[in-house]
PDB file of C-alpha atoms in Angstrom:
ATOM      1  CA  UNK A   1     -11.939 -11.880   4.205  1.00 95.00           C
ATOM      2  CA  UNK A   2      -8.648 -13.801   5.521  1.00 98.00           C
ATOM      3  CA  UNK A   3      -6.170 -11.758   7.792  1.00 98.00           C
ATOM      4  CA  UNK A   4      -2.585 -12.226   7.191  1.00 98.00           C
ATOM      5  CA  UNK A   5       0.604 -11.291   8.589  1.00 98.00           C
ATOM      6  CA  UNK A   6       3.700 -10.272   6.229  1.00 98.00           C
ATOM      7  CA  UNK A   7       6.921 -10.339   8.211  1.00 97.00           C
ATOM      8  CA  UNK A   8       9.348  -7.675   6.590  1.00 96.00           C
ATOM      9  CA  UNK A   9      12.969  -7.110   6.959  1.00 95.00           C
ATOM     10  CA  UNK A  10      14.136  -3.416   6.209  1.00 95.00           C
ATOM     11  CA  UNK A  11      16.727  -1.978   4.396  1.00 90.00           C
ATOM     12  CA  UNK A  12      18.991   0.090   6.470  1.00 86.00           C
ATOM     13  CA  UNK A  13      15.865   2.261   7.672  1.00 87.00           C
ATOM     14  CA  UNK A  14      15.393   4.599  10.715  1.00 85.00           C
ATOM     15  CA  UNK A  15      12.828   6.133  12.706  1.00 84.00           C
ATOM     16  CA  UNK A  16      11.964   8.651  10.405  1.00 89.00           C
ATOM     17  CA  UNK A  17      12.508   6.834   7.316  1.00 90.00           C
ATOM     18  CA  UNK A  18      10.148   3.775   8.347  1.00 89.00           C
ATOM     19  CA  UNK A  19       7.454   6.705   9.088  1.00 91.00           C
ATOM     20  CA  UNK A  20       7.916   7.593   5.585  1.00 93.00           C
ATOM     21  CA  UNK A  21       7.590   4.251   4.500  1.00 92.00           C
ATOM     22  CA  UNK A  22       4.663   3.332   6.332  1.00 92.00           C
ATOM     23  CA  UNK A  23       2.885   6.730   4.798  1.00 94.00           C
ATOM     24  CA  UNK A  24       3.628   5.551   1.187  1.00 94.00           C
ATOM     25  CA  UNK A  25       2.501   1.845   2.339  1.00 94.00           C
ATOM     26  CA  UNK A  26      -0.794   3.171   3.310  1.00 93.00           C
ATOM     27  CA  UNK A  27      -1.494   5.875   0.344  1.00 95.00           C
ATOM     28  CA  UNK A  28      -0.195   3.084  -2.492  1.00 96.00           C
ATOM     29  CA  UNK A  29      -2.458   1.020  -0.367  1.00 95.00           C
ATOM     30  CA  UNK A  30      -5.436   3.530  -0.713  1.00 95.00           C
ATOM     31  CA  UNK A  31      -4.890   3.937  -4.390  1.00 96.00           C
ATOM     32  CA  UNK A  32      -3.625   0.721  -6.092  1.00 96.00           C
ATOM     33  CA  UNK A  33      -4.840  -2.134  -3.509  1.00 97.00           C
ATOM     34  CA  UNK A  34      -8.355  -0.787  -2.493  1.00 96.00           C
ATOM     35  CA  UNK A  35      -8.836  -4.424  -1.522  1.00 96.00           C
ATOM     36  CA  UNK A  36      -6.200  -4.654   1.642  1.00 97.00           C
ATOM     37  CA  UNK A  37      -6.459  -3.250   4.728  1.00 96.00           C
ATOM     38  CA  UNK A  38      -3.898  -2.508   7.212  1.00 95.00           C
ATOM     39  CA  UNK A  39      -4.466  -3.119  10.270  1.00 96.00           C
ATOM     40  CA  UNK A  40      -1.664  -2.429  12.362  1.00 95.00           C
ATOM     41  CA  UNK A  41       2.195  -3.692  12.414  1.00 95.00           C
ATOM     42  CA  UNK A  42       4.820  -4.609  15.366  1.00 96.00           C
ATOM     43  CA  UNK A  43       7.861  -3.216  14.839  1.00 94.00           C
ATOM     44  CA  UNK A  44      11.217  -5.182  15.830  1.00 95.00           C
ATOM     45  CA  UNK A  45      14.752  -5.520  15.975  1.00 93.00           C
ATOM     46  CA  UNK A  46      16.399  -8.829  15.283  1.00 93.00           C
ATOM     47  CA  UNK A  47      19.219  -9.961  17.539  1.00 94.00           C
ATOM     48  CA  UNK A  48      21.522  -8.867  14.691  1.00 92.00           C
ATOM     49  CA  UNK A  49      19.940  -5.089  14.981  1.00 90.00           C
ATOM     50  CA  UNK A  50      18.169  -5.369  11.512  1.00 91.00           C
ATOM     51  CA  UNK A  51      14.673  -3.222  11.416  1.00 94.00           C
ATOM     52  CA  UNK A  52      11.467  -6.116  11.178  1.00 95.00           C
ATOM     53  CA  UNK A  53       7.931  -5.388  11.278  1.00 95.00           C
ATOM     54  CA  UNK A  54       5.090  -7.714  11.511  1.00 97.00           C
ATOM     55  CA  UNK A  55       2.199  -6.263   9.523  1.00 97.00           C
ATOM     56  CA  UNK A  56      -1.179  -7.233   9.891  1.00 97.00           C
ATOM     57  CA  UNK A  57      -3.741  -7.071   6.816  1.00 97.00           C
ATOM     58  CA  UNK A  58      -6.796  -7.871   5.667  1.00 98.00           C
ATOM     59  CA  UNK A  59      -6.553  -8.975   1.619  1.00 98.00           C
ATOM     60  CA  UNK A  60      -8.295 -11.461  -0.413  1.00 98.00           C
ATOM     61  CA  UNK A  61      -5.005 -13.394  -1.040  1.00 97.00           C
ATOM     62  CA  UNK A  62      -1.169 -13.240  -0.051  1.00 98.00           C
ATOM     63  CA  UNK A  63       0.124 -12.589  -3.912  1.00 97.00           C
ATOM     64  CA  UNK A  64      -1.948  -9.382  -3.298  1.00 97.00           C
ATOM     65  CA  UNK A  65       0.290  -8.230  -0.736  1.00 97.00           C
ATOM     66  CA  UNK A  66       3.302  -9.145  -2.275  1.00 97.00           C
ATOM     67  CA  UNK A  67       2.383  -7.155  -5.190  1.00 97.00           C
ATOM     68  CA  UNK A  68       1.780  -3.692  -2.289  1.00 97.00           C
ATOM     69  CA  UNK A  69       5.239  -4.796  -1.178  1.00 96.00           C
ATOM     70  CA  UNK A  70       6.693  -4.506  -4.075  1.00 96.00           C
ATOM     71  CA  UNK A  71       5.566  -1.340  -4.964  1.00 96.00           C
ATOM     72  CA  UNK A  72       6.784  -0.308  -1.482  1.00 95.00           C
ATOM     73  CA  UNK A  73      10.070  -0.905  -1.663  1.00 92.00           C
ATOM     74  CA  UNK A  74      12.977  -0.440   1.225  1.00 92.00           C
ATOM     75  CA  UNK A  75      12.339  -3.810   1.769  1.00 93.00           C
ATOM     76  CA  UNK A  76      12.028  -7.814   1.771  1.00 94.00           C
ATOM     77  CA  UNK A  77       9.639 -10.009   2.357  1.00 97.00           C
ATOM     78  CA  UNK A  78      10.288 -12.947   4.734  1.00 97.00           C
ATOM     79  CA  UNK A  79       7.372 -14.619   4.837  1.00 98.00           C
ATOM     80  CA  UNK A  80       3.342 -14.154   4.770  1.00 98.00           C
ATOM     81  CA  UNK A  81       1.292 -15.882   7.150  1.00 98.00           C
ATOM     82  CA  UNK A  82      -2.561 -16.536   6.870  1.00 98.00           C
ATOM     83  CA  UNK A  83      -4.084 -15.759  10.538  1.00 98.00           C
ATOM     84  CA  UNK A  84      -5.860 -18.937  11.615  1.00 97.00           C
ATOM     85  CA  UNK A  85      -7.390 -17.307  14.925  1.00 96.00           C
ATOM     86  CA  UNK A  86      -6.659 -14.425  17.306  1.00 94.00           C
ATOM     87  CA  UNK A  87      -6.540 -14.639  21.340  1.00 95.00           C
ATOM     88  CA  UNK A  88      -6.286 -12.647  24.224  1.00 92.00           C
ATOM     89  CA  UNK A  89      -5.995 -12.882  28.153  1.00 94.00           C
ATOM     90  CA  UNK A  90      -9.695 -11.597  28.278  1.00 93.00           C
ATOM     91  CA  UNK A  91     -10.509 -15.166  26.574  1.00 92.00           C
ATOM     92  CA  UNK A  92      -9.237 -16.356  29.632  1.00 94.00           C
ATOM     93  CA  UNK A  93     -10.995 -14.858  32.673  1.00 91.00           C
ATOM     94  CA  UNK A  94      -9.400 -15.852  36.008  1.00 87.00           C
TER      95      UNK A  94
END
């Protein structure tokens, strides 16, 4: 199944707020999207200060995950990107 990352800005969010959020993400997840799997997100701030998180999924298909982010809330989706390949420094013994 294709891996994607969805790049998210956040409404005026905190700490404890974005834990809440990433709760709900995961139990709407569980019980609307049984197809999507999250894998694990990077959490950022911009050079403006705004909250960002890169999310990484598993889903059949983007719309998928726009429909999950929707439902969601708190936020706006930038941009989904399909994951063409993943690399690490242990690919590249020295």
């Amino acid at each position: 199944m294709p891996r994607f990352i969805v790049e998210r800005t956040w409404d005026d969010i905190d700490e404890v707020a974005l834990d809440e959020a990433s709760l709900r993400s995961k139990r709407i997840a569980d019980e609307r999207f049984p197809d999507i799997r999250w894998e694990h997100s990077h959490v950022v701030l911009d050079p403006d200060g705004a909250v960002k998180s890169f999310c990484i999924y598993v889903a059949p298909e983007p719309e998928i995950l726009r429909k999950h982010a929707d439902e969601l809330g708190q936020h706006a989706v930038d941009r989904i990107y399909e994951i063409a390949g993943d690399v690490d420094p242990k690919d590249f013994p020295t």
